[in-house]
Each structure stands twice: as structure tokens, then as C-alpha cells.
Short mmCIF file of C-alpha atoms and ligand atoms in Angstrom, two decimals:
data_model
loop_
_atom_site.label_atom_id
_atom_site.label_comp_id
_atom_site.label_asym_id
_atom_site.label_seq_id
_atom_site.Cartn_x
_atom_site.Cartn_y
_atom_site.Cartn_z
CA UNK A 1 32.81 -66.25 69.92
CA UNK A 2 31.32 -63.86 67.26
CA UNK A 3 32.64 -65.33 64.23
CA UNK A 4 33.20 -63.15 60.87
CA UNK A 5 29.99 -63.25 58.49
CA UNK A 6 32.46 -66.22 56.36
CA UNK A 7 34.74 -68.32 58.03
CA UNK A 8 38.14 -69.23 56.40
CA UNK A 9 38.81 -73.37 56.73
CA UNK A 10 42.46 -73.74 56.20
CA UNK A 11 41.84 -77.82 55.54
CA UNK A 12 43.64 -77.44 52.22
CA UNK A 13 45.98 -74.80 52.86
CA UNK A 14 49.30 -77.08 53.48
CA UNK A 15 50.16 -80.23 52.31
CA UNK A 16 46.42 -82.20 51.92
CA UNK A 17 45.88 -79.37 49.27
CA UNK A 18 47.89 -76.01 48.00
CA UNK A 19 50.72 -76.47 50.07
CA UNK A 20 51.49 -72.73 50.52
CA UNK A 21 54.73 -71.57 51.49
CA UNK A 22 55.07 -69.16 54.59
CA UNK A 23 55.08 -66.41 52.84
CA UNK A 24 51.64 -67.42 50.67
CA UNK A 25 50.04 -68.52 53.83
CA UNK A 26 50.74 -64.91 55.12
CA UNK A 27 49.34 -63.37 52.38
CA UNK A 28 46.40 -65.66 52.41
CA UNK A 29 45.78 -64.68 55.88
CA UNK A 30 46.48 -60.95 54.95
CA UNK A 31 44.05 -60.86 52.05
CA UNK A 32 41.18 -63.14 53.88
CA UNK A 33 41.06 -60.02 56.75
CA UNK A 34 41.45 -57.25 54.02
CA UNK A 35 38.20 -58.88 52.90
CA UNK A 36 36.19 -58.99 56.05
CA UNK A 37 37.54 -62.58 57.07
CA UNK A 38 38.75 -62.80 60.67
CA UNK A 39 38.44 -66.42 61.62
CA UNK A 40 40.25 -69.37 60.73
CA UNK A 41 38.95 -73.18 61.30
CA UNK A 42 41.61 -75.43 61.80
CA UNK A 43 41.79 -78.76 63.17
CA UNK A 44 44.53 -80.38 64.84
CA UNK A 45 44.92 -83.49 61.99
CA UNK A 46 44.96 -81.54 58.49
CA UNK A 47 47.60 -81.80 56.53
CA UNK A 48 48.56 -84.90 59.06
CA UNK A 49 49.02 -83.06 61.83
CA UNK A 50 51.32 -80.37 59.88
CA UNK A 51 49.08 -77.42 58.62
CA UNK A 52 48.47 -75.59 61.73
CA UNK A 53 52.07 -75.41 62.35
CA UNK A 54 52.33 -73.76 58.97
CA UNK A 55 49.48 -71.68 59.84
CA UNK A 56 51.29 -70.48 62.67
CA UNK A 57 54.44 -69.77 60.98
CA UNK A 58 52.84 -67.66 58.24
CA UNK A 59 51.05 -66.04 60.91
CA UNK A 60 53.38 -64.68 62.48
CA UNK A 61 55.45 -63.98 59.11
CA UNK A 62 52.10 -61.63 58.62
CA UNK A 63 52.95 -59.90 61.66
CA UNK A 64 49.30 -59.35 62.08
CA UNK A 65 47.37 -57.95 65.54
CA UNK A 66 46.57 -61.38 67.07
CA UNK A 67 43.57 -59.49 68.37
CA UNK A 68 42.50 -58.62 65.03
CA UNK A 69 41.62 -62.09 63.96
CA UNK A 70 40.14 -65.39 65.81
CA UNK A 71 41.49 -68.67 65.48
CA UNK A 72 39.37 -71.80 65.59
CA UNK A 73 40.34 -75.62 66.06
CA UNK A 74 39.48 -79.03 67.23
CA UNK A 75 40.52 -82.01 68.61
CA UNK A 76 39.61 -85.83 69.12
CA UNK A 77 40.45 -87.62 66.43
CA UNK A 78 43.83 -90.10 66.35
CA UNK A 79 44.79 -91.73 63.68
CA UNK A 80 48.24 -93.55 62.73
CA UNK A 81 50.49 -91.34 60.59
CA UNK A 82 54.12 -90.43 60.87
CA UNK A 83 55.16 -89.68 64.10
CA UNK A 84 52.56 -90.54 66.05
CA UNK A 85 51.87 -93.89 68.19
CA UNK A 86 48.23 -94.55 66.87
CA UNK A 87 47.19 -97.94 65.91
CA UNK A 88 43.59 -97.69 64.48
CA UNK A 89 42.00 -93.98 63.58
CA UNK A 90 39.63 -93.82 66.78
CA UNK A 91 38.63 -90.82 68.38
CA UNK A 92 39.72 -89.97 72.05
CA UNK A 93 37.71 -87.08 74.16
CA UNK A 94 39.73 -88.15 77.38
CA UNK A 95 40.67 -85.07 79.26
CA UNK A 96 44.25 -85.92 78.98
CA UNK A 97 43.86 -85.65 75.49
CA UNK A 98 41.93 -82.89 75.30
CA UNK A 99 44.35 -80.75 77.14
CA UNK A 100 47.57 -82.25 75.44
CA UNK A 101 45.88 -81.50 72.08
CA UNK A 102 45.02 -78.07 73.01
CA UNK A 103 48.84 -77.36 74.19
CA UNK A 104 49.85 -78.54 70.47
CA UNK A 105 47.50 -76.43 69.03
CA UNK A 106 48.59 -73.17 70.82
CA UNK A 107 52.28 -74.39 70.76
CA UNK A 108 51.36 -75.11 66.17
CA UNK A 109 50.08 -71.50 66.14
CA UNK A 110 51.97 -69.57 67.70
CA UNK A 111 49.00 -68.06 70.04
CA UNK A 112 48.18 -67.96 73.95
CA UNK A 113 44.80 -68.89 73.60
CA UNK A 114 42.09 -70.33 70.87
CA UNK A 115 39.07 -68.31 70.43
CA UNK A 116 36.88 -71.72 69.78
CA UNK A 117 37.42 -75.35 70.61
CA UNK A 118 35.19 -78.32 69.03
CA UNK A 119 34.95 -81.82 69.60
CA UNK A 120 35.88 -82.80 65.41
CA UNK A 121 33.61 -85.64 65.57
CA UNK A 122 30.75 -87.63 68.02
CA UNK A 123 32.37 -90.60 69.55
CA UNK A 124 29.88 -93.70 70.76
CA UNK A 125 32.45 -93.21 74.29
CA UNK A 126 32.23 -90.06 74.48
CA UNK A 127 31.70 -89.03 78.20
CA UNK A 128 29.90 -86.06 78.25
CA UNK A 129 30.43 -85.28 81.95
CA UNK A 130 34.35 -85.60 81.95
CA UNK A 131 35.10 -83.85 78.50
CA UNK A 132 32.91 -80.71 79.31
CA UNK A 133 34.72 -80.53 82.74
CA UNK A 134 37.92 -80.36 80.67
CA UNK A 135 37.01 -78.25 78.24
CA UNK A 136 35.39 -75.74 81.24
CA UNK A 137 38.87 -76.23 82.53
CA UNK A 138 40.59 -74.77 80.03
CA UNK A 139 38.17 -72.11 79.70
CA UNK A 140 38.60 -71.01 83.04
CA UNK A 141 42.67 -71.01 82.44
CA UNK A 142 42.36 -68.82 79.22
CA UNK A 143 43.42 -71.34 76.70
CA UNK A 144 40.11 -71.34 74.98
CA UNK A 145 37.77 -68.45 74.83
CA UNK A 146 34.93 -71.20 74.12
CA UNK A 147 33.91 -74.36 73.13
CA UNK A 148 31.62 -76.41 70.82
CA UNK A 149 31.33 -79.53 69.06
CA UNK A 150 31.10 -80.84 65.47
CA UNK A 151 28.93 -82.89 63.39
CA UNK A 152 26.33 -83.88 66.37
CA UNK A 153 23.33 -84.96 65.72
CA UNK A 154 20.21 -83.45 67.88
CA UNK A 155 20.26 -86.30 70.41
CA UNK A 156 24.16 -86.05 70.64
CA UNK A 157 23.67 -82.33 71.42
CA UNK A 158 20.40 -83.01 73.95
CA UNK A 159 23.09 -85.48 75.79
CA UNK A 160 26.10 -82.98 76.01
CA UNK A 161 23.45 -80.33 76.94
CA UNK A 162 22.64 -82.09 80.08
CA UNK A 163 26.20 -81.19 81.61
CA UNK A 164 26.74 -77.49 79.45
CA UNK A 165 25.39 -76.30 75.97
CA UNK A 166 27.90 -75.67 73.31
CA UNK A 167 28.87 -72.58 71.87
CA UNK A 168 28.38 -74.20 68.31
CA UNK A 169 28.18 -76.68 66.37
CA UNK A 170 29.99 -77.32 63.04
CA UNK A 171 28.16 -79.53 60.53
CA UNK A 172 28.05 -80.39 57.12
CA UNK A 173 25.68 -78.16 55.34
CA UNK A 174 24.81 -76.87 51.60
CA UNK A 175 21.94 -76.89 48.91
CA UNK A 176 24.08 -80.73 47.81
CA UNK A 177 23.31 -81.55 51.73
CA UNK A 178 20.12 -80.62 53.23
CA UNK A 179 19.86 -83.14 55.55
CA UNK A 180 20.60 -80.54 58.38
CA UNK A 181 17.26 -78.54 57.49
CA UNK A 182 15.09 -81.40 57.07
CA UNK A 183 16.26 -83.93 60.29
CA UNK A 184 15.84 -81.65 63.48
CA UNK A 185 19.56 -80.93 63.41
CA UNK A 186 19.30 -76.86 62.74
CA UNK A 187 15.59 -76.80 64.93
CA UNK A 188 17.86 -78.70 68.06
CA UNK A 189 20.55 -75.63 67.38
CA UNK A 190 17.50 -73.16 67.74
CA UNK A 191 16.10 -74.70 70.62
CA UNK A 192 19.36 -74.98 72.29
CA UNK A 193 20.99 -72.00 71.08
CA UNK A 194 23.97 -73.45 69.63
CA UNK A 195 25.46 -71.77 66.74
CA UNK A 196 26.06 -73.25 63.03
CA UNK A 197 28.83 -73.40 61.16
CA UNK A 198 28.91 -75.35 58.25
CA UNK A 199 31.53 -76.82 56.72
CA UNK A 200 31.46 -77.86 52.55
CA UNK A 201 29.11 -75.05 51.88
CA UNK A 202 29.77 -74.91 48.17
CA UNK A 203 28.61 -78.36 48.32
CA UNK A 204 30.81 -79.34 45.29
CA UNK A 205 27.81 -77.75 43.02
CA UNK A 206 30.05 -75.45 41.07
CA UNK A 207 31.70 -76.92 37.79
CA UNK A 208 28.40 -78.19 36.48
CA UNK A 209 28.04 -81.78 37.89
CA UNK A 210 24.96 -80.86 38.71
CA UNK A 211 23.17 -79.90 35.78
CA UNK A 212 19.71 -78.39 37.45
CA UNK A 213 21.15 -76.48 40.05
CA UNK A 214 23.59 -74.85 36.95
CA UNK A 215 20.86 -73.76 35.31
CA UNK A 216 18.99 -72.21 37.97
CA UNK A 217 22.05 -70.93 39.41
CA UNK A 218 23.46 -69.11 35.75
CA UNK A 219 19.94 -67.58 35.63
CA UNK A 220 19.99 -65.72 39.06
CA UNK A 221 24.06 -65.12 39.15
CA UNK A 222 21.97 -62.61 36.01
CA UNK A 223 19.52 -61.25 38.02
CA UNK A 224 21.25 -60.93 41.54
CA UNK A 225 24.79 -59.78 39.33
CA UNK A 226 26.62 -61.93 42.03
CA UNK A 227 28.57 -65.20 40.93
CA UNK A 228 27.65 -68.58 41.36
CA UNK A 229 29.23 -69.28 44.60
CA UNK A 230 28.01 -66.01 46.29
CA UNK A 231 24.44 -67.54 45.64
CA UNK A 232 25.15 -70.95 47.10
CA UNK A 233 26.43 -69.13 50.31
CA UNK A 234 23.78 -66.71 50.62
CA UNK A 235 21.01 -69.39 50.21
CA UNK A 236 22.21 -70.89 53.92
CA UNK A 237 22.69 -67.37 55.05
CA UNK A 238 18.50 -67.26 54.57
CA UNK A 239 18.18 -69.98 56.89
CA UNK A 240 16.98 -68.93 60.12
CA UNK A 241 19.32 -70.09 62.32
CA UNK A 242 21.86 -67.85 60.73
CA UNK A 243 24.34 -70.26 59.09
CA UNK A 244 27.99 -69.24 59.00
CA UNK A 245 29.57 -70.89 55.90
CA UNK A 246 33.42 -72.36 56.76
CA UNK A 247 34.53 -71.84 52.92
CA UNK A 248 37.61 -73.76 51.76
CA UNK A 249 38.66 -71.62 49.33
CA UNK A 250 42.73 -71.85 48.67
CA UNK A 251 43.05 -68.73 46.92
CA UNK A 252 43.37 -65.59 48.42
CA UNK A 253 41.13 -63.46 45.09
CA UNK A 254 38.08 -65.42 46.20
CA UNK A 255 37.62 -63.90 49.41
CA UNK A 256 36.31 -60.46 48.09
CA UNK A 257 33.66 -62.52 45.89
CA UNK A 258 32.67 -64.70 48.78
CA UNK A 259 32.10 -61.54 51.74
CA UNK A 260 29.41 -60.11 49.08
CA UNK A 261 27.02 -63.25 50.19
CA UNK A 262 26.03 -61.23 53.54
CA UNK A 263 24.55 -58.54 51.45
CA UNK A 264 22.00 -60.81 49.13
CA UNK A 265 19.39 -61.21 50.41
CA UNK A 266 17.47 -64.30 48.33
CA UNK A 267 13.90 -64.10 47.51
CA UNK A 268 11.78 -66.93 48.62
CA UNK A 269 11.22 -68.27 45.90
CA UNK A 270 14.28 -68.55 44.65
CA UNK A 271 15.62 -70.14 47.96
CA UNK A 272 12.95 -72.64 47.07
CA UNK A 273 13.85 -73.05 43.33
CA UNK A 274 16.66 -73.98 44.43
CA UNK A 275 16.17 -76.38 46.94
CA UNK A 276 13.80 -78.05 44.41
CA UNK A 277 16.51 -78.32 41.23
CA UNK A 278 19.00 -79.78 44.13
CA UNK A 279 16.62 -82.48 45.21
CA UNK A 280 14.86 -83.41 42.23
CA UNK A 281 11.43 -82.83 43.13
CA UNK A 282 9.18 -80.23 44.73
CA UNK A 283 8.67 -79.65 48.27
CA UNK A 284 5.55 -81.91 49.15
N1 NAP B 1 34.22 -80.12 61.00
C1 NAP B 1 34.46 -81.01 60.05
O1 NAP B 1 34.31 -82.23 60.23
C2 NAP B 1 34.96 -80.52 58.72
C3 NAP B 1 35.03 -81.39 57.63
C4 NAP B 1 35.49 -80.90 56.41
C5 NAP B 1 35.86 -79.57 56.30
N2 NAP B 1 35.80 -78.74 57.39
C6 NAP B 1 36.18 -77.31 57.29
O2 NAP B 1 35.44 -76.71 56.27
C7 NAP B 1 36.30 -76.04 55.37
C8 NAP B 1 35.69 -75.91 54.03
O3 NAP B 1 35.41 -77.18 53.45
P1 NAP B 1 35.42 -77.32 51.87
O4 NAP B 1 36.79 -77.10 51.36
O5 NAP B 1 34.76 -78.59 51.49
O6 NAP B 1 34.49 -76.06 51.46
P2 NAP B 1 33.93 -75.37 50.16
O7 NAP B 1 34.17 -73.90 50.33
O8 NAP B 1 32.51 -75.84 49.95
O9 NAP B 1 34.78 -75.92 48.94
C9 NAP B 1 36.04 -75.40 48.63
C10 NAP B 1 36.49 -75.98 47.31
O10 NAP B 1 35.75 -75.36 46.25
C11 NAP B 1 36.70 -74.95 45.28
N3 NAP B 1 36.19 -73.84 44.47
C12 NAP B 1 36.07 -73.89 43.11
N4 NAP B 1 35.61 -72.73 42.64
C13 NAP B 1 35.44 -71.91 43.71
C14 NAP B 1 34.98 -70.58 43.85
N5 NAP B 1 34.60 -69.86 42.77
N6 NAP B 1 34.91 -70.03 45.08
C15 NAP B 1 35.29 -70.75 46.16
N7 NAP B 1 35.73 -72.04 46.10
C16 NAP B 1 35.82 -72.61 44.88
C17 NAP B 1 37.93 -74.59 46.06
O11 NAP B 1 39.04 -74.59 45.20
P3 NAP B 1 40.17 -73.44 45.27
O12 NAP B 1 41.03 -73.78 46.44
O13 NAP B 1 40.87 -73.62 43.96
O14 NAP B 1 39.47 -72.13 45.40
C18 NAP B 1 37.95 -75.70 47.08
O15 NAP B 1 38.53 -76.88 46.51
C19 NAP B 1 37.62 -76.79 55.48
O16 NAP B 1 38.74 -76.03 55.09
C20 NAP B 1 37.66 -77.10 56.96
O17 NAP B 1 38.14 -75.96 57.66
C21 NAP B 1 35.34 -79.19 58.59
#
């Protein structure tokens, strides 16, 4: 799947955040492609299993070219809410599951197919062999365009690459979490070719909690003329293994700030200014 340069995550779009109505989810939608934004993550559990179902419906309230945009979700995790039978939160990659979950997604949003499927999280029981037969299963019958995985670690990925490599992977990732860059997480996506997506890109840094990053950040939002935000996205963007941000952004304004990312292009030093006021020391 070729992804837009910024992904939309529509986490927080229904009742675990905003809450839009139909019509504000359509317009959400609306103004996210009017900005460049084409794909939406979902998963099957936000909003308790509710929000891609609301998704859907303001979807289709949009009356926008399904073609036009690319819809993203994922699957695996079970946990006891209203209306559904689970006990414990566990995660289940079973291929009954799989496939059931990927009929409720389509069935939620309104579509014939999802451009991208992930496995939400690594499970200790995951089989590798019997969940990529699935998911090649449903490849081959047109329900999913592709698949990936989300939040494996390098050795998690070397295991599932033994039976087929994923498409992506989505992983937590920002200047507030560099673990990624620093543990053989993005090297095992360049080695492997698996994509990144990466979810929580703002990192929470905005709103000064983070008092060194502010400062460096206020001084080059001068220089580049590009706000805060813009900055934190395009300093992944750098990374080599071309990093596409999943931004959780609930209003609809921020999407034309957000697009302008893709056209900084951060000087070296700053990318390592930066990296140094978020961790507190130099690089060694
Ligand atoms: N794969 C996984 O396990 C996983 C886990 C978590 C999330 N995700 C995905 O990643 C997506 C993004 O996660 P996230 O919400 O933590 O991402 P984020 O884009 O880093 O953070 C979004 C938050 O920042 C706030 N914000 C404040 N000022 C902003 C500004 N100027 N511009 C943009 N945002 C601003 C937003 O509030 P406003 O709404 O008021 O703009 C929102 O609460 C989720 O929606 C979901 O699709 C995936």
C-alpha cells in the first residue's frame, strides 16, 4: 500500500475522544483529503469496538470515491466490554479470528476490501505459520490489499519473516520515543523492507512539558516559519527509513499545518539538537 505522506489515526475520533457526529466525521474525512490525507488507521477496538462503525457511516455520508482514499485497520486484540464474550483482554491471531474480525471491519466501514491489515500487537502465541496463511488468504480473496503487523520488535519481525515479510510495521515513534532508532527496530525494517508507520508522533511534546525541546523547538518554528508540530513530524520524516507519521489530530484545521512537514527538510544539526534537548545529553 502507498500510504499518503501523513496518515490520519481516527483512535479519538468517536467516543474514546471527540465523539463526532456523522456529519463531523464526514467533514473530517472531507477536509483530511482536501489536505493531501488519503489514509485512515483504524483498529477494530477504538472507541470499544464502536468508532469504525462511525467511520463508516460518515463515510459514506461524505459520499466520497472509495478509490480516492485507503483505509487501514487491525485486529487481535479481545478484551471484555459490552457486548462481547471476553473474559481477560488477551490477544487472539487464530485464523478464525482473523477472518471474523476482518468481516466486522468491512461490514463497520462500509467497504469491500481494506487497503492494509496489521496484527495490533505481538502475542507470546502467536503462530506465525497459521496467521500469515490467513492473512495470505484473505489477500488472495480481495478483502485486504495487504498486510503488516504492529509494534514488533526486530526478532518478532525476523520470526514472522521466516513464513512472509510484512508490508509494514506500525510502531511507536517520536523525538519523546527514540527507542525505535537506537534498538535495531528501524535497521530490522531496512534490512527487511518493511515499512514504518508510527503511531504518537507528536510524542506529547507540544504544550511545554518538556521544557528543552520548547525552547529549541520555538527557536526553529522562527527560522523554518513552520509551527511546532510540523517540526516534530518532519524530524522522523529525516530518518532514513522514511517514517510515515499516523497523527491523531481530532480537528479537521490541523491537517493543512501537518501536510507542510513533507516539504522541510531539517538540517542536521538541528535533527541532532533536537534529539539531544529530548534526551538530556549529547550523542556519545
Ligand atoms: N498501533 C498502535 O498500537 C497504536 C497505538 C496508539 C495509537 N495508534 C494510532 O496512532 C494515531 C495517532 O496517535 P496519537 O493520537 O497519540 O498521535 P499524535 O498525533 O502524536 O497526538 C495527537 C494529540 O495531539 C493533540 N494536539 C495538540 N496540539 C496539536 C497540534 N497543533 N497538531 C496536532 N495535534 C495536536 C491532539 O489534539 P486535538 O485532537 O485537539 O488536535 C491529539 O490529542 C491514533 O489515532 C491511532 O490511529 C496506533
Amino acid at each position: 500500500m502507498n500510504p499518503s505522506a501523513i496518515i490520519a489515526g481516527t483512535m479519538n475520533w468517536g467516543v474514546w475522544g471527540a465523539n463526532l457526529s456523522t456529519a463531523e466525521f464526514a467533514q473530517t474525512i472531507e477536509c483530511a483529503l482536501a489536505s493531501g490525507v488519503s489514509t485512515f488507521d483504524h483498529a477494530d477496538i477504538y472507541g470499544g469496538y464502536s468508532t469504525e462503525a462511525a467511520f463508516g457511516a460518515g463515510f459514506e455520508a461524505s459520499g466520497l470515491d472509495r478509490e480516492s482514499v485507503q483505509f487501514i485497520s487491525k485486529c487481535g486484540i479481545r478484551y471484555p466490554v459490552e457486548g462481547k464474550e471476553n473474559s481477560v483482554k488477551h490477544y487472539d491471531y487464530s485464523a478464525g479470528h482473523i477472518k471474523q474480525s476482518v468481516e466486522n471491519s468491512l461490514r463497520n466501514l462500509r467497504t469491500d476490501y481494506l487497503d492494509l491489515y496489521l496484527l495490533h500487537r505481538p502475542s507470546p502465541l502467536l503462530d506465525t505459520k497459521k496467521a500469515v496463511i490467513a492473512l495470505e488468504a484473505l489477500r488472495d480473496e480481495g478483502k485486504i490489499k495487504a498486510w503488516g503487523v504492529s509494534n514488533f520488535t526486530p526478532s518478532q519481525l525476523r520470526l514472522i519473516a521466516t513464513q512472509r515479510g510484512p508490508e509494514w510495521n506500525q510502531i511507536e515513534c517520536s523525538l519523546a520515543h527514540t527507542a525505535p532508532l537506537m534498538d535495531g527496530t528501524l535497521d530490522a525494517h531496512q534490512t527487511l523492507g518493511v515499512g514504518t508507520m508510527a503511531w504518537a508522533p507528536l510524542g506529547r511534546l507540544l504544550g511545554g512539558k518538556n521544557q528543552g525541546v520548547s525552547t529549541v523547538l520555538e527557536r526553529l518554528s522562527v527560522s523554518y516559519g513552520v509551527p511546532p508540530e510540523v517540526l516534530l513530524l518532519a524530524w522522523l520524516q529525516k530518518h532514513p527509513a522514511g517514517i510515515v507519521p499516523v497523527v491523531g489530530t481530532t480537528k479537521p484545521e490541523r491537517y493543512g499545518f501537518l501536510v507542510k512537514s513533507a516539504d522541510v527538510s531539517m538540517e542536521l544539526e538541528h535533527w541532532f539538537e533536537l534529539l539531544e534537548a529530548s534526551r538530556g545529553h549529547k550523542v556519545p
